[in-house]
Amino acid sequence: MTNIPKPIGRPPFRIDGKRLRDLRKEAGLSQRTLAEKANALAGKGGGSNEVLKNTAQRWESTGAVPREMAQHLAKVLGTTVAVLQGDAPQPASNRVDDFERVILARVAAGSCPELVEALDRAGRDSADDERPERSLATSLSGRLEVAQMTQASELFDEIALLTGLSVAHLRKPMSHGGFWLLVGTGFAGPERCEILSGVTEVTYEVRAELCRHFETAGQRDSHATFCEEAPWFRVTLSDARMGMNRVLRFVRCQPNEHGLQWTSATWLDRFWIDELPGNAYAHASFVTGFDGVQVPSKVTNLRLAVVKHPVYDPNVPFETNRPDDIVAVTRGDIDELPDRTMEMFEKDRQTHYLVVNWLRAGLWEVLKPLLSEWPLEFWHISKAQSRIDVHLELPLRAYMQFQVPPRQGNIFSIVLVEEVNDSWRHVPWNPAGVSHVFEVLERDFNGACTALPDIGSPAPQT
């Protein structure tokens, strides 16, 4: 009888089980929740809680995951399959806790006068509520990160003297604030490639580029697009005048004896990076966040809204105070815009300007009735970032007539919103657009104040 060899199949697809576990914990997901979300993307039934938990445990212990399921896991965790397979490791932990234990042990043993002196300096420089041991440990962790980046032998020797640890031990990968590589290319800016210390330095530079790039965009359509290509992050700034882009890319780095290695961003890094799309609202006309959603989705959905600020109640927790109310909206009959007009402005990249200009025409007629409670002379309007504020400022002669002082200050704000499925969401509004609407509103307001006779002060309350 002839033996027929079994066909050799493809080798099983594997990921790094430990990486999967670390990413899951960083995302704040339980094993059951991870499996449940991944199965939902795969179109599979959920199963019992025990089955889901066992499935995730198997993934993390063996790394054996079908390729399709690995893609679903990457999507749930906001990363890529390559990262799950180990392409970009997580940053090593800092040494603060280890250094603090070593410092306490060495002080108890009384074996290092230099350490006692360093602790004394740390005690004088540290905050009132921070122990000198913790302050010194934090400082040493930061200095060690610099030592590993520069491979400066004198820094390693200094830290070794204070901690009693060998230089070989201190050379093991660690992380403190983190180093970041920022690369800038393209139009309207210098070619740049630099290493920055800490995620706040990176986000500061990105915000500065946002401001510089869109500073002269005026009211032409401008786009800021944010994308994650793990472990890298990419920001694309589209020039409204020439259709050319400025691209910023940045990634966290882990130094070692052989150079720099890309690493994934930590949860704290992401906290600051996730703020960047919101920062772009004050500069660009259209912003696409890391979720891939463009705001506004359509310029014809734009509206100018008058928001009334609620009275703050100090006896109620801040997060439960009543939110702002939209009390009036200008829709401007945008549907009546001729198609040819929209096409012309699209060609000139000025659709955002066209629609907002259409909306502003009826703004004063919407706002005026809301100010009828007081004479117009007591109201004032001013520009702010991405909005126009309407203030009530009563003169002393009127204010003193009330037994219960009336509310003053910023009562209303005018903001740009998008109407989506009968709901509202705030959208970008750059300074040029705000100024354009403000100039027209200020002219209408001043004209109304000049035309109206002085109606005197309000009658005092009884």
CSV table of C-alpha atoms in Angstrom, one decimal:
chain,number,residue,atom,x,y,z
A,1,MET,CA,0.0,0.0,0.0
A,2,THR,CA,1.4,3.3,-1.0
A,3,ASN,CA,1.7,6.0,1.6
A,4,ILE,CA,0.4,9.3,0.3
A,5,PRO,CA,2.1,12.2,2.2
A,6,LYS,CA,-0.2,14.8,3.7
A,7,PRO,CA,-0.1,18.2,2.0
A,8,ILE,CA,1.9,20.8,3.8
A,9,GLY,CA,-0.3,23.7,4.8
A,10,ARG,CA,0.8,27.3,5.4
A,11,PRO,CA,2.5,27.9,8.7
A,12,PRO,CA,0.1,29.1,11.4
A,13,PHE,CA,-0.3,32.9,11.6
A,14,ARG,CA,1.0,34.3,14.9
A,15,ILE,CA,1.1,37.5,16.8
A,16,ASP,CA,3.0,38.5,19.9
A,17,GLY,CA,0.8,37.4,22.8
A,18,LYS,CA,2.5,39.6,25.3
A,19,ARG,CA,2.1,42.6,23.0
A,20,LEU,CA,-1.6,41.8,22.7
A,21,ARG,CA,-2.0,41.6,26.5
A,22,ASP,CA,-0.1,44.9,27.0
A,23,LEU,CA,-2.2,46.7,24.3
A,24,ARG,CA,-5.4,45.3,25.8
A,25,LYS,CA,-4.5,46.6,29.3
A,26,GLU,CA,-3.5,50.0,27.9
A,27,ALA,CA,-6.9,50.2,26.2
A,28,GLY,CA,-8.6,49.4,29.5
A,29,LEU,CA,-10.3,46.3,28.1
A,30,SER,CA,-10.9,43.0,29.8
A,31,GLN,CA,-10.1,39.7,28.0
A,32,ARG,CA,-13.9,39.1,27.6
A,33,THR,CA,-14.5,42.5,26.2
A,34,LEU,CA,-11.7,42.3,23.7
A,35,ALA,CA,-12.9,38.9,22.4
A,36,GLU,CA,-16.5,40.2,22.3
A,37,LYS,CA,-15.6,43.3,20.2
A,38,ALA,CA,-13.3,41.3,17.9
A,39,ASN,CA,-16.0,38.6,17.3
A,40,ALA,CA,-18.5,41.3,16.6
A,41,LEU,CA,-16.3,42.7,13.8
A,42,ALA,CA,-15.9,39.2,12.4
A,43,GLY,CA,-19.6,38.7,12.4
A,44,LYS,CA,-19.5,35.9,14.9
A,45,GLY,CA,-21.7,35.1,17.8
A,46,GLY,CA,-20.6,36.4,21.2
A,47,GLY,CA,-20.7,33.1,23.2
A,48,SER,CA,-20.7,32.9,27.0
A,49,ASN,CA,-18.5,35.1,29.1
A,50,GLU,CA,-16.4,32.1,30.0
A,51,VAL,CA,-15.9,31.1,26.4
A,52,LEU,CA,-14.9,34.7,25.4
A,53,LYS,CA,-12.5,34.9,28.3
A,54,ASN,CA,-10.8,31.6,27.5
A,55,THR,CA,-10.5,32.6,23.8
A,56,ALA,CA,-8.7,35.8,24.7
A,57,GLN,CA,-6.5,33.9,27.2
A,58,ARG,CA,-5.5,31.5,24.4
A,59,TRP,CA,-4.6,34.3,22.0
A,60,GLU,CA,-2.4,35.9,24.7
A,61,SER,CA,-0.7,32.7,25.8
A,62,THR,CA,0.0,31.1,22.4
A,63,GLY,CA,-0.2,34.0,19.9
A,64,ALA,CA,-2.0,31.7,17.5
A,65,VAL,CA,-4.7,33.9,15.9
A,66,PRO,CA,-6.2,33.5,12.4
A,67,ARG,CA,-5.0,36.3,10.1
A,68,GLU,CA,-8.5,37.7,9.7
A,69,MET,CA,-9.1,37.8,13.5
A,70,ALA,CA,-5.7,39.5,14.0
A,71,GLN,CA,-7.0,42.3,11.7
A,72,HIS,CA,-10.1,42.7,13.8
A,73,LEU,CA,-8.0,42.7,17.0
A,74,ALA,CA,-5.8,45.5,15.6
A,75,LYS,CA,-8.9,47.5,14.8
A,76,VAL,CA,-10.3,47.1,18.3
A,77,LEU,CA,-7.0,48.2,19.8
A,78,GLY,CA,-6.4,51.1,17.4
A,79,THR,CA,-3.2,49.6,15.9
A,80,THR,CA,-2.0,47.4,13.1
A,81,VAL,CA,-1.3,43.7,12.7
A,82,ALA,CA,2.4,44.6,12.2
A,83,VAL,CA,2.4,46.1,15.7
A,84,LEU,CA,0.7,43.0,17.1
A,85,GLN,CA,3.4,40.9,15.6
A,86,GLY,CA,6.1,43.0,17.3
A,87,ASP,CA,7.2,45.6,14.7
A,88,ALA,CA,7.1,48.5,17.2
A,89,PRO,CA,7.6,47.5,20.9
A,90,GLN,CA,6.0,49.3,23.7
A,91,PRO,CA,8.3,51.8,25.5
A,92,ALA,CA,10.3,50.4,28.4
A,93,SER,CA,9.1,51.5,31.8
A,94,ASN,CA,10.8,54.2,33.7
A,95,ARG,CA,13.1,53.6,36.7
A,96,VAL,CA,11.5,55.9,39.2
A,97,ASP,CA,10.1,53.2,41.5
A,98,ASP,CA,13.3,51.1,41.3
A,99,PHE,CA,15.5,54.2,42.0
A,100,GLU,CA,13.4,55.1,45.0
A,101,ARG,CA,13.8,51.6,46.6
A,102,VAL,CA,17.5,51.7,46.0
A,103,ILE,CA,17.9,55.2,47.5
A,104,LEU,CA,16.0,54.2,50.6
A,105,ALA,CA,18.1,51.1,51.1
A,106,ARG,CA,21.4,52.9,50.6
A,107,VAL,CA,20.4,55.7,52.9
A,108,ALA,CA,19.5,53.1,55.6
A,109,ALA,CA,22.8,51.5,55.1
A,110,GLY,CA,24.7,54.8,55.3
A,111,SER,CA,27.0,53.8,52.5
A,112,CYS,CA,27.1,56.8,50.2
A,113,PRO,CA,27.8,60.4,51.4
A,114,GLU,CA,27.2,61.7,47.9
A,115,LEU,CA,23.7,60.3,48.0
A,116,VAL,CA,23.0,62.1,51.3
A,117,GLU,CA,24.1,65.3,49.7
A,118,ALA,CA,22.0,64.8,46.6
A,119,LEU,CA,19.0,64.0,48.8
A,120,ASP,CA,19.5,67.2,50.7
A,121,ARG,CA,19.5,69.2,47.4
A,122,ALA,CA,16.5,67.4,46.2
A,123,GLY,CA,14.7,68.2,49.5
A,124,ARG,CA,15.3,71.9,49.0
A,125,ASP,CA,14.2,71.9,45.4
A,126,SER,CA,11.2,69.5,45.6
A,127,ALA,CA,7.6,70.5,46.1
A,128,ASP,CA,6.2,70.6,49.7
A,129,ASP,CA,4.1,67.5,49.2
A,130,GLU,CA,6.9,65.4,47.6
A,131,ARG,CA,9.4,63.3,49.5
A,132,PRO,CA,13.1,64.0,48.7
A,133,GLU,CA,13.6,60.3,47.8
A,134,ARG,CA,10.9,60.4,45.2
A,135,SER,CA,12.1,63.8,43.8
A,136,LEU,CA,15.6,62.5,43.4
A,137,ALA,CA,14.4,59.2,41.9
A,138,THR,CA,12.4,61.1,39.3
A,139,SER,CA,15.4,63.3,38.5
A,140,LEU,CA,17.7,60.3,38.1
A,141,SER,CA,15.2,58.5,35.8
A,142,GLY,CA,15.1,61.6,33.6
A,143,ARG,CA,18.9,61.9,33.6
A,144,LEU,CA,19.3,58.2,32.7
A,145,GLU,CA,17.1,58.7,29.7
A,146,VAL,CA,19.4,61.5,28.5
A,147,ALA,CA,22.4,59.2,29.2
A,148,GLN,CA,21.0,56.4,27.1
A,149,MET,CA,20.2,58.8,24.2
A,150,THR,CA,23.7,60.4,24.3
A,151,GLN,CA,25.6,57.4,25.5
A,152,ALA,CA,27.5,59.9,27.7
A,153,SER,CA,29.8,57.8,30.0
A,154,GLU,CA,30.0,60.6,32.7
A,155,LEU,CA,26.2,60.6,33.1
A,156,PHE,CA,26.2,56.8,33.6
A,157,ASP,CA,29.0,57.0,36.1
A,158,GLU,CA,27.3,59.7,38.1
A,159,ILE,CA,24.0,57.7,38.3
A,160,ALA,CA,25.9,54.5,39.1
A,161,LEU,CA,27.7,56.3,42.0
A,162,LEU,CA,24.4,57.5,43.6
A,163,THR,CA,22.4,54.2,43.0
A,164,GLY,CA,25.2,51.6,43.4
A,165,LEU,CA,23.9,50.0,40.2
A,166,SER,CA,26.4,48.9,37.5
A,167,VAL,CA,26.7,50.8,34.3
A,168,ALA,CA,25.8,47.6,32.4
A,169,HIS,CA,22.5,47.5,34.3
A,170,LEU,CA,21.8,51.2,33.7
A,171,ARG,CA,22.3,50.7,30.0
A,172,LYS,CA,19.2,48.4,29.8
A,173,PRO,CA,16.4,50.1,27.9
A,174,MET,CA,14.2,52.4,29.9
A,175,SER,CA,11.9,55.4,29.3
A,176,HIS,CA,11.0,58.5,31.2
A,177,GLY,CA,9.5,61.4,29.3
A,178,GLY,CA,10.2,59.8,26.0
A,179,PHE,CA,12.0,61.0,22.9
A,180,TRP,CA,10.2,61.8,19.7
A,181,LEU,CA,11.4,62.1,16.1
A,182,LEU,CA,9.5,64.9,14.2
A,183,VAL,CA,9.9,65.1,10.4
A,184,GLY,CA,8.3,68.0,8.4
A,185,THR,CA,8.2,68.1,4.6
A,186,GLY,CA,6.4,69.9,1.9
A,187,PHE,CA,5.1,73.3,1.0
A,188,ALA,CA,5.1,76.4,3.2
A,189,GLY,CA,7.7,75.4,5.7
A,190,PRO,CA,11.4,74.3,6.1
A,191,GLU,CA,12.4,70.7,5.8
A,192,ARG,CA,12.8,69.6,9.4
A,193,CYS,CA,14.0,66.4,11.1
A,194,GLU,CA,14.6,66.7,14.8
A,195,ILE,CA,14.5,64.8,18.0
A,196,LEU,CA,12.3,66.3,20.8
A,197,SER,CA,12.0,65.4,24.4
A,198,GLY,CA,8.5,64.5,25.6
A,199,VAL,CA,5.1,64.4,23.9
A,200,THR,CA,4.3,67.9,25.0
A,201,GLU,CA,7.2,69.3,22.9
A,202,VAL,CA,5.9,67.4,19.9
A,203,THR,CA,2.3,68.6,20.2
A,204,TYR,CA,3.6,72.2,20.8
A,205,GLU,CA,5.5,72.1,17.5
A,206,VAL,CA,2.5,70.7,15.6
A,207,ARG,CA,0.3,73.4,17.0
A,208,ALA,CA,2.8,76.0,16.0
A,209,GLU,CA,2.9,74.6,12.5
A,210,LEU,CA,-0.9,74.7,12.3
A,211,CYS,CA,-0.9,78.3,13.2
A,212,ARG,CA,1.9,79.3,10.8
A,213,HIS,CA,0.5,77.2,7.9
A,214,PHE,CA,-3.0,78.6,8.0
A,215,GLU,CA,-2.1,82.1,9.1
A,216,THR,CA,-2.4,83.5,5.5
A,217,ALA,CA,-5.1,81.1,4.3
A,218,GLY,CA,-7.7,83.8,4.8
A,219,GLN,CA,-11.2,82.5,4.0
A,220,ARG,CA,-10.2,79.9,1.4
A,221,ASP,CA,-11.0,76.3,2.2
A,222,SER,CA,-8.2,74.7,4.2
A,223,HIS,CA,-7.9,71.2,5.5
A,224,ALA,CA,-6.1,69.6,8.5
A,225,THR,CA,-6.0,65.8,8.4
A,226,PHE,CA,-4.8,63.6,11.3
A,227,CYS,CA,-3.9,60.0,10.7
A,228,GLU,CA,-2.3,57.2,12.7
A,229,GLU,CA,0.0,54.8,10.8
A,230,ALA,CA,1.2,53.0,13.9
A,231,PRO,CA,3.7,53.6,15.4
A,232,TRP,CA,3.8,56.9,13.4
A,233,PHE,CA,1.4,59.8,13.5
A,234,ARG,CA,0.8,61.9,10.4
A,235,VAL,CA,-0.7,65.4,10.1
A,236,THR,CA,-1.4,66.8,6.6
A,237,LEU,CA,-2.0,70.5,6.2
A,238,SER,CA,-3.6,71.3,2.8
A,239,ASP,CA,-2.7,74.7,1.4
A,240,ALA,CA,-5.9,76.5,0.4
A,241,ARG,CA,-4.3,78.8,-2.2
A,242,MET,CA,-2.1,76.4,-4.3
A,243,GLY,CA,-3.4,73.0,-3.4
A,244,MET,CA,0.0,71.9,-2.0
A,245,ASN,CA,0.5,70.1,1.3
A,246,ARG,CA,2.6,70.4,4.4
A,247,VAL,CA,3.2,67.0,6.0
A,248,LEU,CA,4.3,66.4,9.6
A,249,ARG,CA,5.2,62.9,10.8
A,250,PHE,CA,6.2,62.0,14.4
A,251,VAL,CA,7.0,58.8,16.3
A,252,ARG,CA,8.1,57.9,19.8
A,253,CYS,CA,11.7,56.5,20.0
A,254,GLN,CA,13.5,54.1,22.4
A,255,PRO,CA,17.2,54.7,22.6
A,256,ASN,CA,19.6,51.9,23.2
A,257,GLU,CA,23.3,51.1,22.5
A,258,HIS,CA,22.6,50.5,18.9
A,259,GLY,CA,20.6,53.7,18.1
A,260,LEU,CA,16.9,54.5,18.1
A,261,GLN,CA,14.0,52.2,17.7
A,262,TRP,CA,10.4,53.2,17.0
A,263,THR,CA,8.0,52.4,19.8
A,264,SER,CA,4.3,52.7,20.3
A,265,ALA,CA,2.7,55.7,22.0
A,266,THR,CA,1.7,55.3,25.6
A,267,TRP,CA,-1.8,56.1,26.9
A,268,LEU,CA,-0.5,59.4,28.3
A,269,ASP,CA,1.1,60.2,24.9
A,270,ARG,CA,-2.3,59.6,23.2
A,271,PHE,CA,-4.0,61.8,25.7
A,272,TRP,CA,-2.0,64.8,24.4
A,273,ILE,CA,-2.0,63.7,20.7
A,274,ASP,CA,-5.7,63.2,20.7
A,275,GLU,CA,-6.1,66.9,21.6
A,276,LEU,CA,-4.5,68.0,18.3
A,277,PRO,CA,-7.6,67.8,16.0
A,278,GLY,CA,-9.5,70.1,18.4
A,279,ASN,CA,-6.6,72.6,18.3
A,280,ALA,CA,-6.9,72.7,14.5
A,281,TYR,CA,-10.5,74.0,14.8
A,282,ALA,CA,-9.2,77.5,15.4
A,283,HIS,CA,-7.1,77.4,12.2
A,284,ALA,CA,-8.5,75.2,9.4
A,285,SER,CA,-11.9,75.2,7.7
A,286,PHE,CA,-12.2,71.4,7.6
A,287,VAL,CA,-10.6,69.0,10.1
A,288,THR,CA,-10.4,65.2,9.8
A,289,GLY,CA,-9.6,63.6,13.1
A,290,PHE,CA,-7.9,60.3,13.9
A,291,ASP,CA,-11.2,58.6,13.6
A,292,GLY,CA,-11.3,59.5,9.9
A,293,VAL,CA,-14.4,61.7,10.2
A,294,GLN,CA,-14.3,65.1,8.5
A,295,VAL,CA,-15.9,68.0,10.2
A,296,PRO,CA,-17.9,69.6,8.7
A,297,SER,CA,-19.0,66.7,6.5
A,298,LYS,CA,-20.8,69.1,4.1
A,299,VAL,CA,-20.6,72.9,3.9
A,300,THR,CA,-24.3,73.1,3.1
A,301,ASN,CA,-25.0,71.7,6.7
A,302,LEU,CA,-23.3,74.7,8.3
A,303,ARG,CA,-25.4,77.0,10.5
A,304,LEU,CA,-24.6,80.1,12.6
A,305,ALA,CA,-26.0,79.4,16.1
A,306,VAL,CA,-26.6,81.7,19.0
A,307,VAL,CA,-25.7,79.9,22.3
A,308,LYS,CA,-27.0,81.1,25.6
A,309,HIS,CA,-24.7,80.4,28.5
A,310,PRO,CA,-26.3,78.9,31.6
A,311,VAL,CA,-26.0,80.5,35.0
A,312,TYR,CA,-23.2,78.7,36.9
A,313,ASP,CA,-24.4,77.1,40.2
A,314,PRO,CA,-21.4,76.8,42.6
A,315,ASN,CA,-23.4,74.4,44.7
A,316,VAL,CA,-23.6,71.9,41.8
A,317,PRO,CA,-20.6,69.8,40.6
A,318,PHE,CA,-19.0,71.4,37.5
A,319,GLU,CA,-19.6,68.3,35.3
A,320,THR,CA,-23.3,68.3,36.1
A,321,ASN,CA,-24.0,72.0,35.5
A,322,ARG,CA,-26.4,72.6,32.7
A,323,PRO,CA,-24.7,72.8,29.2
A,324,ASP,CA,-25.1,75.7,26.8
A,325,ASP,CA,-28.4,76.1,25.0
A,326,ILE,CA,-28.8,76.9,21.3
A,327,VAL,CA,-31.5,79.5,21.3
A,328,ALA,CA,-31.4,80.6,17.7
A,329,VAL,CA,-30.0,79.4,14.4
A,330,THR,CA,-29.5,81.0,11.0
A,331,ARG,CA,-30.0,78.6,8.1
A,332,GLY,CA,-29.8,81.2,5.4
A,333,ASP,CA,-31.8,79.2,2.9
A,334,ILE,CA,-28.6,77.6,1.7
A,335,ASP,CA,-30.6,75.2,-0.5
A,336,GLU,CA,-31.4,78.2,-2.7
A,337,LEU,CA,-27.8,78.7,-3.6
A,338,PRO,CA,-27.5,78.2,-7.4
A,339,ASP,CA,-25.5,75.1,-8.3
A,340,ARG,CA,-23.4,77.2,-10.7
A,341,THR,CA,-22.4,79.5,-7.9
A,342,MET,CA,-21.3,76.6,-5.7
A,343,GLU,CA,-19.3,75.1,-8.5
A,344,MET,CA,-17.5,78.4,-9.1
A,345,PHE,CA,-16.6,78.7,-5.4
A,346,GLU,CA,-15.5,75.1,-5.3
A,347,LYS,CA,-13.1,75.8,-8.1
A,348,ASP,CA,-11.7,78.7,-6.2
A,349,ARG,CA,-11.6,76.7,-3.0
A,350,GLN,CA,-14.0,79.1,-1.2
A,351,THR,CA,-17.1,77.1,-0.4
A,352,HIS,CA,-16.7,77.6,3.3
A,353,TYR,CA,-16.6,81.3,2.8
A,354,LEU,CA,-19.6,81.3,0.5
A,355,VAL,CA,-21.8,79.4,2.9
A,356,VAL,CA,-20.9,81.4,6.0
A,357,ASN,CA,-21.3,84.7,4.1
A,358,TRP,CA,-24.8,83.5,3.1
A,359,LEU,CA,-25.6,82.7,6.7
A,360,ARG,CA,-24.4,86.0,8.2
A,361,ALA,CA,-27.0,88.0,6.2
A,362,GLY,CA,-29.8,87.0,8.6
A,363,LEU,CA,-27.7,86.9,11.8
A,364,TRP,CA,-28.7,90.3,13.2
A,365,GLU,CA,-32.4,89.7,12.7
A,366,VAL,CA,-32.0,86.4,14.7
A,367,LEU,CA,-29.9,88.0,17.5
A,368,LYS,CA,-31.8,91.2,18.0
A,369,PRO,CA,-35.0,89.8,19.7
A,370,LEU,CA,-32.8,88.0,22.2
A,371,LEU,CA,-31.4,91.4,23.4
A,372,SER,CA,-34.8,93.0,23.9
A,373,GLU,CA,-34.7,92.5,27.7
A,374,TRP,CA,-32.3,95.4,28.0
A,375,PRO,CA,-31.6,98.6,26.0
A,376,LEU,CA,-29.1,98.0,23.2
A,377,GLU,CA,-26.7,100.5,24.7
A,378,PHE,CA,-26.0,98.0,27.5
A,379,TRP,CA,-25.0,95.2,25.1
A,380,HIS,CA,-21.5,94.8,23.6
A,381,ILE,CA,-20.1,92.3,21.1
A,382,SER,CA,-16.5,91.1,20.8
A,383,LYS,CA,-14.4,88.6,19.0
A,384,ALA,CA,-13.0,85.5,20.6
A,385,GLN,CA,-11.3,82.3,19.3
A,386,SER,CA,-13.7,80.6,17.0
A,387,ARG,CA,-16.7,82.5,18.3
A,388,ILE,CA,-18.3,86.0,18.8
A,389,ASP,CA,-19.4,86.9,22.4
A,390,VAL,CA,-22.3,89.1,23.4
A,391,HIS,CA,-21.9,90.8,26.8
A,392,LEU,CA,-24.3,92.6,29.0
A,393,GLU,CA,-22.7,95.5,31.0
A,394,LEU,CA,-25.1,97.5,33.1
A,395,PRO,CA,-24.1,101.0,34.2
A,396,LEU,CA,-24.0,101.5,38.0
A,397,ARG,CA,-27.2,103.7,37.9
A,398,ALA,CA,-29.2,100.8,36.5
A,399,TYR,CA,-27.5,98.1,38.5
A,400,MET,CA,-28.2,99.8,41.8
A,401,GLN,CA,-32.0,99.8,41.2
A,402,PHE,CA,-32.3,96.1,41.7
A,403,GLN,CA,-32.6,94.4,45.0
A,404,VAL,CA,-31.4,91.2,43.4
A,405,PRO,CA,-28.5,92.0,41.1
A,406,PRO,CA,-29.1,90.9,37.5
A,407,ARG,CA,-26.8,88.6,35.7
A,408,GLN,CA,-24.1,90.4,33.6
A,409,GLY,CA,-21.1,89.4,31.5
A,410,ASN,CA,-21.0,86.9,28.6
A,411,ILE,CA,-24.6,86.0,28.1
A,412,PHE,CA,-24.6,84.8,24.5
A,413,SER,CA,-22.0,83.5,22.0
A,414,ILE,CA,-22.3,83.0,18.2
A,415,VAL,CA,-20.7,79.8,17.0
A,416,LEU,CA,-20.5,77.9,13.8
A,417,VAL,CA,-22.2,74.5,13.9
A,418,GLU,CA,-23.1,71.7,11.6
A,419,GLU,CA,-26.7,70.3,11.5
A,420,VAL,CA,-26.6,66.5,11.3
A,421,ASN,CA,-29.7,64.4,11.7
A,422,ASP,CA,-31.5,67.1,13.7
A,423,SER,CA,-28.6,67.6,16.1
A,424,TRP,CA,-25.8,70.1,16.3
A,425,ARG,CA,-22.0,69.8,16.5
A,426,HIS,CA,-19.4,72.5,16.7
A,427,VAL,CA,-17.2,72.8,13.7
A,428,PRO,CA,-14.0,74.7,12.8
A,429,TRP,CA,-14.1,78.5,12.4
A,430,ASN,CA,-10.9,80.3,11.8
A,431,PRO,CA,-10.1,83.9,12.7
A,432,ALA,CA,-10.6,85.2,9.2
A,433,GLY,CA,-14.1,83.8,9.1
A,434,VAL,CA,-14.9,85.1,12.6
A,435,SER,CA,-13.7,88.5,11.7
A,436,HIS,CA,-15.7,88.6,8.5
A,437,VAL,CA,-19.0,87.8,10.3
A,438,PHE,CA,-18.1,90.1,13.2
A,439,GLU,CA,-17.6,93.2,11.0
A,440,VAL,CA,-21.0,92.8,9.5
A,441,LEU,CA,-22.7,92.1,12.8
A,442,GLU,CA,-20.9,95.0,14.5
A,443,ARG,CA,-22.1,97.3,11.7
A,444,ASP,CA,-25.7,96.2,12.0
A,445,PHE,CA,-25.5,96.4,15.8
A,446,ASN,CA,-24.1,100.0,15.8
A,447,GLY,CA,-26.6,101.0,13.2
A,448,ALA,CA,-29.5,99.8,15.4
A,449,CYS,CA,-28.0,101.5,18.4
A,450,THR,CA,-27.8,104.8,16.5
A,451,ALA,CA,-31.4,104.5,15.1
A,452,LEU,CA,-33.1,103.7,18.4
A,453,PRO,CA,-34.0,106.6,20.8
A,454,ASP,CA,-32.8,106.4,24.4
A,455,ILE,CA,-35.5,104.4,26.3
A,456,GLY,CA,-33.9,105.0,29.6
A,457,SER,CA,-33.1,102.7,32.5
A,458,PRO,CA,-35.2,99.6,33.3
A,459,ALA,CA,-37.6,99.9,36.1
A,460,PRO,CA,-36.3,98.6,39.4
A,461,GLN,CA,-37.6,95.4,40.8
A,462,THR,CA,-40.1,95.6,43.7
